[in-house]
Amino acid sequence: METNSFSGAIQETQIAQDEQSINAKSERSSTSSMKTDSEISKSQFKLYPIRWVICVFFTTSIVASGLGMVGMTAITPIISDIYDVSGLVTNMLVLPFIILFIPLIFPANYLIENYGISIPVYWATVTLLVGAWVRLFVNYNFFAVIGGQVIMALGQPFVLSAPAKLSALWFGDKEMAISTTLGSLAAPIGAVLGFLLPLPLIGEKDAPPNNTPEHGQRIFFRYILIQNIIITVLGLPIIFFIRNHPPTPPSANAAKALKKRPANQCRSCGVLFKNVDFIMLLVSFSFIYSIYITLGAAVGQLSFQFNFPPSANSIFGTAYIFGGLFGSFGHAILLDKYQKYKLQYLFIGFACILTMGAVIATMSVGSQPLTASLLFFLGVAQLPSIGVAYSFCCELTYPVNEALSCGILMLFGSIFASGLTFAVGNLLDIGHKYPAVFLMLGFVVLGTIAQFFVREILRRKRAGLKSGSFSFSVGNHAQTQMSTEIENTSKDTMSNDRFERPMIEKNS
């Protein structure tokens, strides 16, 4: 019996050792399988270096469009003297870009959502270059230059709606804010060129009564020729590099966007305008964005009313835009790092109020260096609102198409800006300079107040985290389930928003 007991104990020990060996092999196999699944899952997302090439040339094409739009703003009094036309006619050099944006934003968004960004970019490039070179017929008929501006304006909405879409499809989650900022700031960079370029090329000495109209027309023709060459160099390269999307998506959100069927624009607009946070962001952005457009259009009138020389127009405009570029890149870096959208947007609003008040309080002093310095800080405070609002809008409205949501943001911004520009221009024409500047300050205050009613619900970020963690934990089988979960998340975001928000606030 002792022998049998001893033999049984040996057998039990052997069985236990075998079980441990099997379990160890199973664990190693499971670990290896999970590692393989994780590697496979990670390999489905990839960042391509060419994304920066596309982003840079896309940005330069918008810079070229901005140059064409603003390139004559600083010299409108000189143009009026050379061609003997009224101020209302010279305003038509800028107004087509503002007016045509309103009806063209919807076909632009339709093309971007249904056919990608390539076709809109091709169209924008062709209209930009054709319109620019048509302006060379100005000395046959002055309205040729206005016709060229109209042709150029026909393409601008097709690229101004695309920065957020380009960022979403080509860049990783932690790069989207800075890439979106590059695209959104391209037009202001073009405005800098538009303010600076005339300085060495055309001035008061070239216009009557200081010179003959014929001399002024030759100088203006030369200026347009040089401007066209710059526009062509900046605007043409994008057509050789633009692609709708990379072969492999850079993130889970990009993968979702590529698989998503194009949505009905009317239905998507309905979803947007049921989103209270989007509406409040829209109101806030429209008030603050109007200041940028109005300052660009009315800088000459403002300078004249406060007794600054015409040469101050370029200095003031350049200082404001350079400040805006500096501030925008700073905000983009902070946004990518901390993603505090509402906090940064509130900071922008309060900084705008303070700097705008300082500009108003000191313009009557008549000091160009002081006014230029304060306009620089106003640019630092105000222009970052464009990039931050674009990124915030994409978060608040996910999964609605980025081009549509940001396009509507710009649409209402343009409508508000048109009204403010018209009102300020009329007030300045009749000599009411302080009501004009206080009206602009009032717009900034209203925009800042509206920011308090925007809640920071980061839907795009939350959906990306869900899909990413789900795919890495489950492996190959998760790829199918991941798509299903993202689709369900998108549907829940649109249809069950009232149930979702209290849960988000409770969790936060």
Short mmCIF file of C-alpha atoms in Angstrom, two decimals:
data_model
loop_
_atom_site.label_atom_id
_atom_site.label_comp_id
_atom_site.label_asym_id
_atom_site.label_seq_id
_atom_site.Cartn_x
_atom_site.Cartn_y
_atom_site.Cartn_z
CA MET A 1 0.00 0.00 0.00
CA GLU A 2 2.87 2.32 0.78
CA THR A 3 4.29 1.60 -2.66
CA ASN A 4 0.96 2.37 -4.32
CA SER A 5 0.61 5.57 -2.25
CA PHE A 6 4.12 6.64 -3.16
CA SER A 7 3.45 5.85 -6.85
CA GLY A 8 0.21 7.86 -6.78
CA ALA A 9 1.98 10.84 -5.26
CA ILE A 10 4.60 10.70 -8.00
CA GLN A 11 1.87 10.61 -10.66
CA GLU A 12 0.05 13.58 -9.11
CA THR A 13 3.31 15.55 -8.98
CA GLN A 14 4.00 14.70 -12.62
CA ILE A 15 0.49 15.76 -13.64
CA ALA A 16 0.88 19.07 -11.78
CA GLN A 17 4.22 19.70 -13.49
CA ASP A 18 2.67 18.93 -16.88
CA GLU A 19 -0.21 21.32 -16.18
CA GLN A 20 2.24 24.08 -15.19
CA SER A 21 4.24 23.46 -18.36
CA ILE A 22 1.09 23.63 -20.49
CA ASN A 23 -0.07 26.81 -18.76
CA ALA A 24 3.34 28.44 -19.24
CA LYS A 25 3.32 27.56 -22.94
CA SER A 26 -0.23 28.87 -23.21
CA GLU A 27 0.73 32.15 -21.54
CA ARG A 28 3.76 32.57 -23.84
CA SER A 29 1.57 31.81 -26.83
CA SER A 30 -1.09 34.26 -25.62
CA THR A 31 1.51 36.98 -25.01
CA SER A 32 3.02 36.38 -28.44
CA SER A 33 -0.43 36.49 -30.00
CA MET A 34 -1.33 39.72 -28.20
CA LYS A 35 1.98 41.28 -29.25
CA THR A 36 1.39 40.27 -32.85
CA ASP A 37 -2.16 41.65 -32.74
CA SER A 38 -0.92 44.89 -31.21
CA GLU A 39 1.78 45.25 -33.85
CA ILE A 40 -0.74 44.56 -36.59
CA SER A 41 -3.16 47.03 -35.07
CA LYS A 42 -0.50 49.74 -34.81
CA SER A 43 0.58 49.13 -38.40
CA GLN A 44 -2.85 50.18 -39.66
CA PHE A 45 -1.98 53.83 -38.87
CA LYS A 46 0.95 55.59 -40.55
CA LEU A 47 2.26 59.14 -40.91
CA TYR A 48 3.78 60.06 -44.29
CA PRO A 49 6.51 62.75 -44.54
CA ILE A 50 4.86 64.15 -47.68
CA ARG A 51 2.01 65.41 -45.48
CA TRP A 52 4.16 68.42 -44.59
CA VAL A 53 4.96 69.11 -48.25
CA ILE A 54 1.25 69.07 -49.07
CA CYS A 55 0.48 71.24 -46.04
CA VAL A 56 3.15 73.82 -46.96
CA PHE A 57 2.09 74.16 -50.60
CA PHE A 58 -1.58 74.16 -49.62
CA THR A 59 -0.74 77.00 -47.24
CA THR A 60 1.18 78.93 -49.91
CA SER A 61 -1.77 78.63 -52.30
CA ILE A 62 -4.03 80.30 -49.71
CA VAL A 63 -1.30 82.89 -49.09
CA ALA A 64 -1.42 83.68 -52.82
CA SER A 65 -5.19 84.06 -52.66
CA GLY A 66 -4.88 86.35 -49.63
CA LEU A 67 -2.31 88.46 -51.49
CA GLY A 68 -4.69 88.83 -54.42
CA MET A 69 -7.52 89.80 -52.11
CA VAL A 70 -5.70 92.40 -49.97
CA GLY A 71 -2.89 93.44 -52.32
CA MET A 72 -4.57 96.74 -53.28
CA THR A 73 -6.22 97.68 -49.98
CA ALA A 74 -3.33 99.86 -48.78
CA ILE A 75 -3.22 101.85 -52.04
CA THR A 76 -6.94 102.40 -52.78
CA PRO A 77 -6.62 106.23 -52.49
CA ILE A 78 -3.76 106.13 -55.02
CA ILE A 79 -5.78 103.91 -57.39
CA SER A 80 -8.73 106.32 -57.12
CA ASP A 81 -6.49 109.24 -58.15
CA ILE A 82 -4.81 107.39 -61.02
CA TYR A 83 -7.99 106.05 -62.65
CA ASP A 84 -10.37 108.78 -61.40
CA VAL A 85 -12.80 106.35 -59.78
CA SER A 86 -14.74 106.65 -56.53
CA GLY A 87 -13.99 104.97 -53.22
CA LEU A 88 -17.05 102.77 -53.71
CA VAL A 89 -15.52 101.37 -56.90
CA THR A 90 -12.15 100.68 -55.26
CA ASN A 91 -13.97 98.85 -52.45
CA MET A 92 -15.07 96.37 -55.12
CA LEU A 93 -11.46 95.16 -55.21
CA VAL A 94 -12.07 93.39 -51.87
CA LEU A 95 -15.84 92.94 -51.59
CA PRO A 96 -16.15 90.07 -54.12
CA PHE A 97 -14.13 87.83 -51.81
CA ILE A 98 -16.50 88.53 -48.91
CA ILE A 99 -19.77 88.44 -50.88
CA LEU A 100 -19.07 85.35 -53.03
CA PHE A 101 -17.95 83.31 -50.04
CA ILE A 102 -21.55 83.17 -48.81
CA PRO A 103 -23.19 81.30 -51.74
CA LEU A 104 -20.11 79.28 -52.72
CA ILE A 105 -19.42 77.69 -49.35
CA PHE A 106 -22.09 75.01 -49.89
CA PRO A 107 -20.89 73.71 -53.29
CA ALA A 108 -17.34 73.86 -51.91
CA ASN A 109 -18.31 71.65 -48.97
CA TYR A 110 -20.24 69.29 -51.25
CA LEU A 111 -17.18 68.73 -53.44
CA ILE A 112 -14.84 68.29 -50.46
CA GLU A 113 -17.12 65.79 -48.74
CA ASN A 114 -18.07 63.76 -51.83
CA TYR A 115 -14.95 63.95 -54.01
CA GLY A 116 -12.12 64.85 -51.64
CA ILE A 117 -9.92 67.93 -51.52
CA SER A 118 -8.13 67.50 -54.86
CA ILE A 119 -10.87 68.78 -57.19
CA PRO A 120 -11.62 71.88 -55.06
CA VAL A 121 -7.90 72.70 -54.94
CA TYR A 122 -7.60 72.34 -58.74
CA TRP A 123 -10.58 74.65 -59.23
CA ALA A 124 -9.26 77.22 -56.76
CA THR A 125 -5.82 77.21 -58.39
CA VAL A 126 -7.18 77.69 -61.92
CA THR A 127 -9.49 80.56 -60.92
CA LEU A 128 -6.72 82.17 -58.88
CA LEU A 129 -4.22 82.19 -61.74
CA VAL A 130 -6.69 83.11 -64.50
CA GLY A 131 -8.19 85.94 -62.45
CA ALA A 132 -4.77 87.29 -61.51
CA TRP A 133 -3.55 87.54 -65.09
CA VAL A 134 -6.85 88.97 -66.40
CA ARG A 135 -6.13 92.04 -64.27
CA LEU A 136 -3.30 93.02 -66.61
CA PHE A 137 -5.95 94.48 -68.96
CA VAL A 138 -6.59 97.24 -66.40
CA ASN A 139 -5.21 99.98 -68.64
CA TYR A 140 -7.74 99.11 -71.35
CA ASN A 141 -10.59 99.26 -68.85
CA PHE A 142 -10.33 99.66 -65.09
CA PHE A 143 -13.16 97.20 -64.56
CA ALA A 144 -10.89 94.45 -65.90
CA VAL A 145 -9.12 94.45 -62.55
CA ILE A 146 -12.46 94.09 -60.75
CA GLY A 147 -13.38 91.24 -63.11
CA GLY A 148 -10.10 89.54 -62.27
CA GLN A 149 -10.81 89.92 -58.57
CA VAL A 150 -14.24 88.32 -59.06
CA ILE A 151 -12.69 85.33 -60.88
CA MET A 152 -10.14 84.89 -58.10
CA ALA A 153 -12.91 85.11 -55.49
CA LEU A 154 -14.81 82.28 -57.21
CA GLY A 155 -12.16 79.81 -56.07
CA GLN A 156 -11.22 81.05 -52.61
CA PRO A 157 -14.03 79.29 -50.64
CA PHE A 158 -12.90 75.95 -52.07
CA VAL A 159 -9.56 76.16 -50.25
CA LEU A 160 -10.60 78.14 -47.18
CA SER A 161 -12.99 75.31 -46.25
CA ALA A 162 -10.35 72.60 -46.54
CA PRO A 163 -7.65 73.14 -43.83
CA ALA A 164 -9.51 71.14 -41.16
CA LYS A 165 -10.25 68.32 -43.63
CA LEU A 166 -6.64 68.18 -44.79
CA SER A 167 -5.46 67.99 -41.17
CA ALA A 168 -7.99 65.31 -40.24
CA LEU A 169 -7.00 63.01 -43.13
CA TRP A 170 -3.22 63.49 -43.24
CA PHE A 171 -2.07 64.31 -39.69
CA GLY A 172 -1.97 62.50 -36.36
CA ASP A 173 -4.18 63.52 -33.47
CA LYS A 174 -1.38 65.54 -31.80
CA GLU A 175 -0.49 67.40 -35.02
CA MET A 176 -3.93 68.52 -36.14
CA ALA A 177 -4.04 71.80 -34.22
CA ILE A 178 -0.79 73.13 -35.68
CA SER A 179 -1.55 71.92 -39.23
CA THR A 180 -5.04 73.45 -39.05
CA THR A 181 -3.51 76.68 -37.76
CA LEU A 182 -1.12 76.78 -40.72
CA GLY A 183 -4.04 76.57 -43.13
CA SER A 184 -6.24 79.02 -41.26
CA LEU A 185 -3.44 81.60 -40.99
CA ALA A 186 -2.44 81.42 -44.64
CA ALA A 187 -4.88 84.17 -45.67
CA PRO A 188 -3.56 86.57 -42.98
CA ILE A 189 -0.01 85.82 -44.16
CA GLY A 190 -1.15 86.76 -47.65
CA ALA A 191 -2.57 89.95 -46.16
CA VAL A 192 0.89 90.78 -44.77
CA LEU A 193 2.31 90.49 -48.28
CA GLY A 194 -0.58 92.57 -49.57
CA PHE A 195 0.22 95.38 -47.14
CA LEU A 196 4.00 95.27 -47.65
CA LEU A 197 4.35 94.67 -51.40
CA PRO A 198 3.08 98.10 -52.57
CA LEU A 199 5.55 100.05 -50.39
CA PRO A 200 8.60 99.86 -52.71
CA LEU A 201 6.58 99.70 -55.94
CA ILE A 202 3.92 102.41 -55.90
CA GLY A 203 3.23 105.51 -53.81
CA GLU A 204 1.62 108.95 -53.69
CA LYS A 205 4.36 110.37 -55.93
CA ASP A 206 3.06 108.21 -58.81
CA ALA A 207 -0.51 109.56 -58.72
CA PRO A 208 -2.06 112.91 -59.65
CA PRO A 209 -1.53 115.69 -58.81
CA ASN A 210 2.11 114.70 -58.22
CA ASN A 211 2.37 112.99 -61.61
CA THR A 212 0.40 112.29 -64.79
CA PRO A 213 -2.32 109.59 -64.94
CA GLU A 214 -0.37 107.83 -67.71
CA HIS A 215 2.70 107.50 -65.48
CA GLY A 216 0.55 106.20 -62.64
CA GLN A 217 -1.08 103.62 -64.92
CA ARG A 218 2.31 102.31 -66.05
CA ILE A 219 3.46 101.98 -62.42
CA PHE A 220 0.22 100.24 -61.40
CA PHE A 221 0.53 97.82 -64.35
CA ARG A 222 4.06 96.96 -63.21
CA TYR A 223 2.80 96.42 -59.67
CA ILE A 224 0.09 94.00 -60.84
CA LEU A 225 2.63 92.14 -63.00
CA ILE A 226 4.98 91.63 -60.04
CA GLN A 227 2.07 90.62 -57.82
CA ASN A 228 0.92 88.08 -60.43
CA ILE A 229 4.37 86.49 -60.62
CA ILE A 230 4.40 86.04 -56.84
CA ILE A 231 0.85 84.64 -56.88
CA THR A 232 1.83 82.13 -59.57
CA VAL A 233 4.96 80.98 -57.73
CA LEU A 234 3.00 80.52 -54.50
CA GLY A 235 -0.23 79.15 -55.93
CA LEU A 236 0.80 76.76 -58.69
CA PRO A 237 2.88 74.02 -56.93
CA ILE A 238 -0.02 72.55 -54.92
CA ILE A 239 -1.63 71.01 -58.01
CA PHE A 240 1.41 68.73 -58.41
CA PHE A 241 1.31 67.40 -54.83
CA ILE A 242 -2.29 67.44 -53.61
CA ARG A 243 -3.86 64.05 -52.84
CA ASN A 244 -7.25 63.28 -51.34
CA HIS A 245 -5.81 61.10 -48.57
CA PRO A 246 -2.74 58.98 -47.72
CA PRO A 247 -2.62 55.25 -48.58
CA THR A 248 -2.82 54.40 -44.86
CA PRO A 249 -4.76 56.60 -42.40
CA PRO A 250 -2.74 58.40 -39.70
CA SER A 251 -5.23 57.78 -36.88
CA ALA A 252 -8.45 56.02 -35.89
CA ASN A 253 -10.42 59.20 -36.56
CA ALA A 254 -8.95 59.46 -40.05
CA ALA A 255 -9.82 55.81 -40.71
CA LYS A 256 -13.38 56.51 -39.64
CA ALA A 257 -13.57 59.60 -41.85
CA LEU A 258 -12.35 57.65 -44.88
CA LYS A 259 -14.96 54.91 -44.37
CA LYS A 260 -17.81 57.29 -43.66
CA ARG A 261 -20.34 57.74 -46.42
CA PRO A 262 -20.93 61.34 -47.55
CA ALA A 263 -23.74 62.79 -45.48
CA ASN A 264 -26.63 64.86 -46.76
CA GLN A 265 -25.65 68.51 -46.28
CA CYS A 266 -29.13 69.59 -45.23
CA ARG A 267 -29.28 66.83 -42.63
CA SER A 268 -25.78 67.69 -41.40
CA CYS A 269 -26.72 71.37 -41.13
CA GLY A 270 -29.74 70.34 -39.09
CA VAL A 271 -27.47 68.41 -36.73
CA LEU A 272 -25.14 71.40 -36.41
CA PHE A 273 -27.87 73.88 -35.59
CA LYS A 274 -29.30 71.60 -32.92
CA ASN A 275 -25.90 71.68 -31.22
CA VAL A 276 -26.12 74.56 -28.73
CA ASP A 277 -22.38 74.59 -28.12
CA PHE A 278 -21.70 74.97 -31.84
CA ILE A 279 -24.20 77.83 -32.10
CA MET A 280 -22.58 79.72 -29.22
CA LEU A 281 -19.12 79.15 -30.73
CA LEU A 282 -20.50 80.38 -34.06
CA VAL A 283 -21.80 83.59 -32.46
CA SER A 284 -18.58 84.18 -30.54
CA PHE A 285 -16.35 83.53 -33.55
CA SER A 286 -18.44 85.72 -35.87
CA PHE A 287 -18.20 88.74 -33.58
CA ILE A 288 -14.44 88.42 -33.02
CA TYR A 289 -13.55 87.40 -36.60
CA SER A 290 -15.38 90.50 -37.89
CA ILE A 291 -12.68 92.69 -36.34
CA TYR A 292 -9.98 91.10 -38.52
CA ILE A 293 -11.94 91.68 -41.74
CA THR A 294 -13.04 95.20 -40.80
CA LEU A 295 -9.55 96.34 -39.81
CA GLY A 296 -8.18 95.01 -43.09
CA ALA A 297 -10.82 96.81 -45.16
CA ALA A 298 -11.00 100.08 -43.19
CA VAL A 299 -7.39 100.61 -42.12
CA GLY A 300 -6.98 103.40 -44.66
CA GLN A 301 -10.08 105.25 -43.46
CA LEU A 302 -9.10 104.81 -39.81
CA SER A 303 -5.61 106.17 -40.47
CA PHE A 304 -7.02 109.17 -42.31
CA GLN A 305 -9.56 109.98 -39.57
CA PHE A 306 -6.85 109.89 -36.89
CA ASN A 307 -4.51 112.05 -39.04
CA PHE A 308 -1.92 109.41 -39.93
CA PRO A 309 -0.19 109.59 -43.36
CA PRO A 310 -1.10 107.01 -46.07
CA SER A 311 2.23 105.23 -45.56
CA ALA A 312 1.03 104.28 -42.07
CA ASN A 313 -1.58 101.92 -43.58
CA SER A 314 1.02 99.32 -44.53
CA ILE A 315 2.85 99.65 -41.21
CA PHE A 316 -0.31 99.22 -39.15
CA GLY A 317 -1.63 96.31 -41.21
CA THR A 318 1.72 94.50 -41.16
CA ALA A 319 2.17 94.96 -37.40
CA TYR A 320 -1.30 93.57 -36.75
CA ILE A 321 -0.84 90.50 -38.96
CA PHE A 322 2.67 89.71 -37.70
CA GLY A 323 1.36 89.83 -34.15
CA GLY A 324 -1.42 87.47 -35.18
CA LEU A 325 1.01 84.96 -36.66
CA PHE A 326 3.14 85.00 -33.53
CA GLY A 327 0.13 84.50 -31.27
CA SER A 328 -1.46 81.84 -33.45
CA PHE A 329 1.55 79.53 -33.48
CA GLY A 330 1.87 79.94 -29.72
CA HIS A 331 -1.77 78.99 -29.23
CA ALA A 332 -1.41 76.04 -31.63
CA ILE A 333 1.52 74.62 -29.65
CA LEU A 334 -0.38 75.00 -26.36
CA LEU A 335 -3.52 73.50 -27.90
CA ASP A 336 -1.68 70.41 -29.15
CA LYS A 337 -0.03 69.94 -25.75
CA TYR A 338 -2.87 70.65 -23.30
CA GLN A 339 -6.07 70.69 -25.43
CA LYS A 340 -7.72 73.35 -23.24
CA TYR A 341 -9.95 74.76 -25.96
CA LYS A 342 -12.37 76.82 -23.89
CA LEU A 343 -9.69 78.24 -21.61
CA GLN A 344 -7.60 79.42 -24.56
CA TYR A 345 -10.63 80.85 -26.34
CA LEU A 346 -11.67 82.79 -23.23
CA PHE A 347 -8.13 84.12 -22.90
CA ILE A 348 -8.32 85.32 -26.52
CA GLY A 349 -11.57 87.18 -25.82
CA PHE A 350 -10.33 89.02 -22.73
CA ALA A 351 -6.99 89.84 -24.39
CA CYS A 352 -8.90 91.30 -27.37
CA ILE A 353 -10.96 93.56 -25.10
CA LEU A 354 -7.86 94.91 -23.32
CA THR A 355 -5.74 95.48 -26.44
CA MET A 356 -8.62 96.92 -28.48
CA GLY A 357 -9.35 99.35 -25.65
CA ALA A 358 -5.69 100.36 -25.54
CA VAL A 359 -5.63 101.02 -29.31
CA ILE A 360 -8.75 103.20 -29.09
CA ALA A 361 -7.38 105.13 -26.11
CA THR A 362 -4.06 105.98 -27.76
CA MET A 363 -4.81 106.48 -31.49
CA SER A 364 -5.64 110.14 -30.92
CA VAL A 365 -2.08 110.69 -29.65
CA GLY A 366 -0.89 110.38 -33.26
CA SER A 367 2.21 108.28 -32.54
CA GLN A 368 2.88 105.74 -35.30
CA PRO A 369 5.28 103.57 -33.23
CA LEU A 370 2.85 103.42 -30.30
CA THR A 371 -0.18 102.61 -32.45
CA ALA A 372 1.76 100.02 -34.48
CA SER A 373 2.98 98.35 -31.26
CA LEU A 374 -0.52 98.16 -29.82
CA LEU A 375 -1.89 96.81 -33.11
CA PHE A 376 0.81 94.13 -32.95
CA PHE A 377 -0.50 93.06 -29.54
CA LEU A 378 -4.08 93.24 -30.82
CA GLY A 379 -3.04 90.80 -33.55
CA VAL A 380 -1.42 88.54 -30.93
CA ALA A 381 -4.71 88.56 -29.04
CA GLN A 382 -7.26 88.37 -31.86
CA LEU A 383 -5.98 86.39 -34.85
CA PRO A 384 -5.42 83.10 -32.91
CA SER A 385 -9.21 82.95 -32.62
CA ILE A 386 -9.32 81.55 -36.17
CA GLY A 387 -7.13 78.49 -35.57
CA VAL A 388 -8.48 77.79 -32.07
CA ALA A 389 -12.08 78.13 -33.25
CA TYR A 390 -11.45 75.75 -36.19
CA SER A 391 -10.03 73.06 -33.91
CA PHE A 392 -12.68 73.60 -31.22
CA CYS A 393 -15.42 73.45 -33.86
CA CYS A 394 -14.18 70.07 -35.14
CA GLU A 395 -14.26 68.70 -31.58
CA LEU A 396 -17.73 70.02 -30.78
CA THR A 397 -19.36 68.89 -34.03
CA TYR A 398 -17.80 65.45 -34.54
CA PRO A 399 -18.71 63.35 -36.55
CA VAL A 400 -20.13 66.05 -38.87
CA ASN A 401 -17.80 66.74 -41.79
CA GLU A 402 -15.04 69.18 -40.78
CA ALA A 403 -15.25 71.14 -44.03
CA LEU A 404 -18.97 71.77 -43.52
CA SER A 405 -18.79 72.77 -39.86
CA CYS A 406 -15.77 75.06 -40.32
CA GLY A 407 -17.24 76.37 -43.57
CA ILE A 408 -20.43 77.44 -41.81
CA LEU A 409 -18.26 79.05 -39.15
CA MET A 410 -16.55 81.11 -41.86
CA LEU A 411 -19.87 81.76 -43.62
CA PHE A 412 -21.42 83.48 -40.62
CA GLY A 413 -18.12 85.16 -39.83
CA SER A 414 -18.17 86.68 -43.33
CA ILE A 415 -21.80 87.80 -42.96
CA PHE A 416 -21.08 89.51 -39.64
CA ALA A 417 -17.87 91.00 -41.06
CA SER A 418 -19.70 92.39 -44.11
CA GLY A 419 -22.23 94.13 -41.87
CA LEU A 420 -19.58 95.53 -39.53
CA THR A 421 -17.36 96.69 -42.41
CA PHE A 422 -20.29 98.48 -44.04
CA ALA A 423 -21.33 100.14 -40.77
CA VAL A 424 -17.79 101.20 -39.79
CA GLY A 425 -17.07 102.46 -43.31
CA ASN A 426 -20.18 104.65 -43.33
CA LEU A 427 -19.45 106.02 -39.86
CA LEU A 428 -15.89 106.92 -40.89
CA ASP A 429 -17.11 108.53 -44.13
CA ILE A 430 -19.19 111.02 -42.13
CA GLY A 431 -16.40 111.64 -39.62
CA HIS A 432 -17.75 109.63 -36.67
CA LYS A 433 -14.50 107.90 -35.81
CA TYR A 434 -15.16 107.14 -32.15
CA PRO A 435 -18.59 105.54 -32.71
CA ALA A 436 -16.88 103.39 -35.37
CA VAL A 437 -14.10 102.12 -33.11
CA PHE A 438 -16.43 101.64 -30.12
CA LEU A 439 -18.74 99.60 -32.35
CA MET A 440 -15.81 97.28 -33.07
CA LEU A 441 -15.02 97.08 -29.35
CA GLY A 442 -18.65 96.18 -28.69
CA PHE A 443 -18.38 93.27 -31.13
CA VAL A 444 -15.37 91.94 -29.21
CA VAL A 445 -17.21 92.20 -25.88
CA LEU A 446 -20.27 90.35 -27.23
CA GLY A 447 -18.05 87.64 -28.70
CA THR A 448 -16.30 87.15 -25.37
CA ILE A 449 -19.61 86.92 -23.47
CA ALA A 450 -20.83 84.21 -25.87
CA GLN A 451 -17.72 82.12 -25.10
CA PHE A 452 -18.95 81.48 -21.55
CA PHE A 453 -21.89 79.48 -22.92
CA VAL A 454 -19.72 77.06 -24.94
CA ARG A 455 -19.11 73.77 -23.13
CA GLU A 456 -15.88 71.88 -23.72
CA ILE A 457 -17.24 68.55 -24.99
CA LEU A 458 -14.40 67.02 -27.02
CA ARG A 459 -16.29 64.45 -29.08
CA ARG A 460 -13.59 63.80 -31.67
CA LYS A 461 -10.91 63.22 -29.06
CA ARG A 462 -13.19 60.92 -27.05
CA ALA A 463 -14.15 58.87 -30.11
CA GLY A 464 -10.48 58.52 -31.08
CA LEU A 465 -9.51 57.26 -27.61
CA LYS A 466 -12.33 54.72 -27.62
CA SER A 467 -11.48 53.30 -31.01
CA GLY A 468 -7.72 53.22 -30.40
CA SER A 469 -7.87 51.44 -27.03
CA PHE A 470 -10.44 48.98 -28.29
CA SER A 471 -8.38 47.88 -31.27
CA PHE A 472 -5.14 47.45 -29.32
CA SER A 473 -6.74 45.33 -26.59
CA VAL A 474 -8.63 42.89 -28.77
CA GLY A 475 -6.43 42.45 -31.83
CA ASN A 476 -7.39 41.45 -35.37
CA HIS A 477 -10.98 40.64 -34.52
CA ALA A 478 -11.34 44.15 -33.08
CA GLN A 479 -10.84 45.85 -36.41
CA THR A 480 -14.35 44.94 -37.51
CA GLN A 481 -15.84 45.68 -34.10
CA MET A 482 -13.90 48.96 -33.88
CA SER A 483 -15.58 50.29 -37.01
CA THR A 484 -18.97 49.27 -35.68
CA GLU A 485 -18.34 50.96 -32.34
CA ILE A 486 -17.20 54.22 -33.96
CA GLU A 487 -20.28 54.24 -36.17
CA ASN A 488 -22.49 53.68 -33.14
CA THR A 489 -20.66 56.46 -31.31
CA SER A 490 -21.28 58.79 -34.24
CA LYS A 491 -24.98 57.96 -34.30
CA ASP A 492 -25.26 58.42 -30.56
CA THR A 493 -23.50 61.76 -30.79
CA MET A 494 -26.01 63.09 -33.30
CA SER A 495 -29.27 61.52 -32.17
CA ASN A 496 -28.88 61.11 -28.39
CA ASP A 497 -26.98 64.27 -27.55
CA ARG A 498 -29.35 65.25 -24.76
CA PHE A 499 -28.70 61.94 -22.95
CA GLU A 500 -24.96 62.02 -23.60
CA ARG A 501 -24.16 65.46 -22.22
CA PRO A 502 -25.25 64.89 -18.60
CA MET A 503 -23.15 61.71 -18.54
CA ILE A 504 -20.10 63.60 -19.84
CA GLU A 505 -20.51 66.36 -17.30
CA LYS A 506 -21.01 63.83 -14.50
CA ASN A 507 -17.88 61.91 -15.47
CA SER A 508 -15.82 65.08 -15.73
#
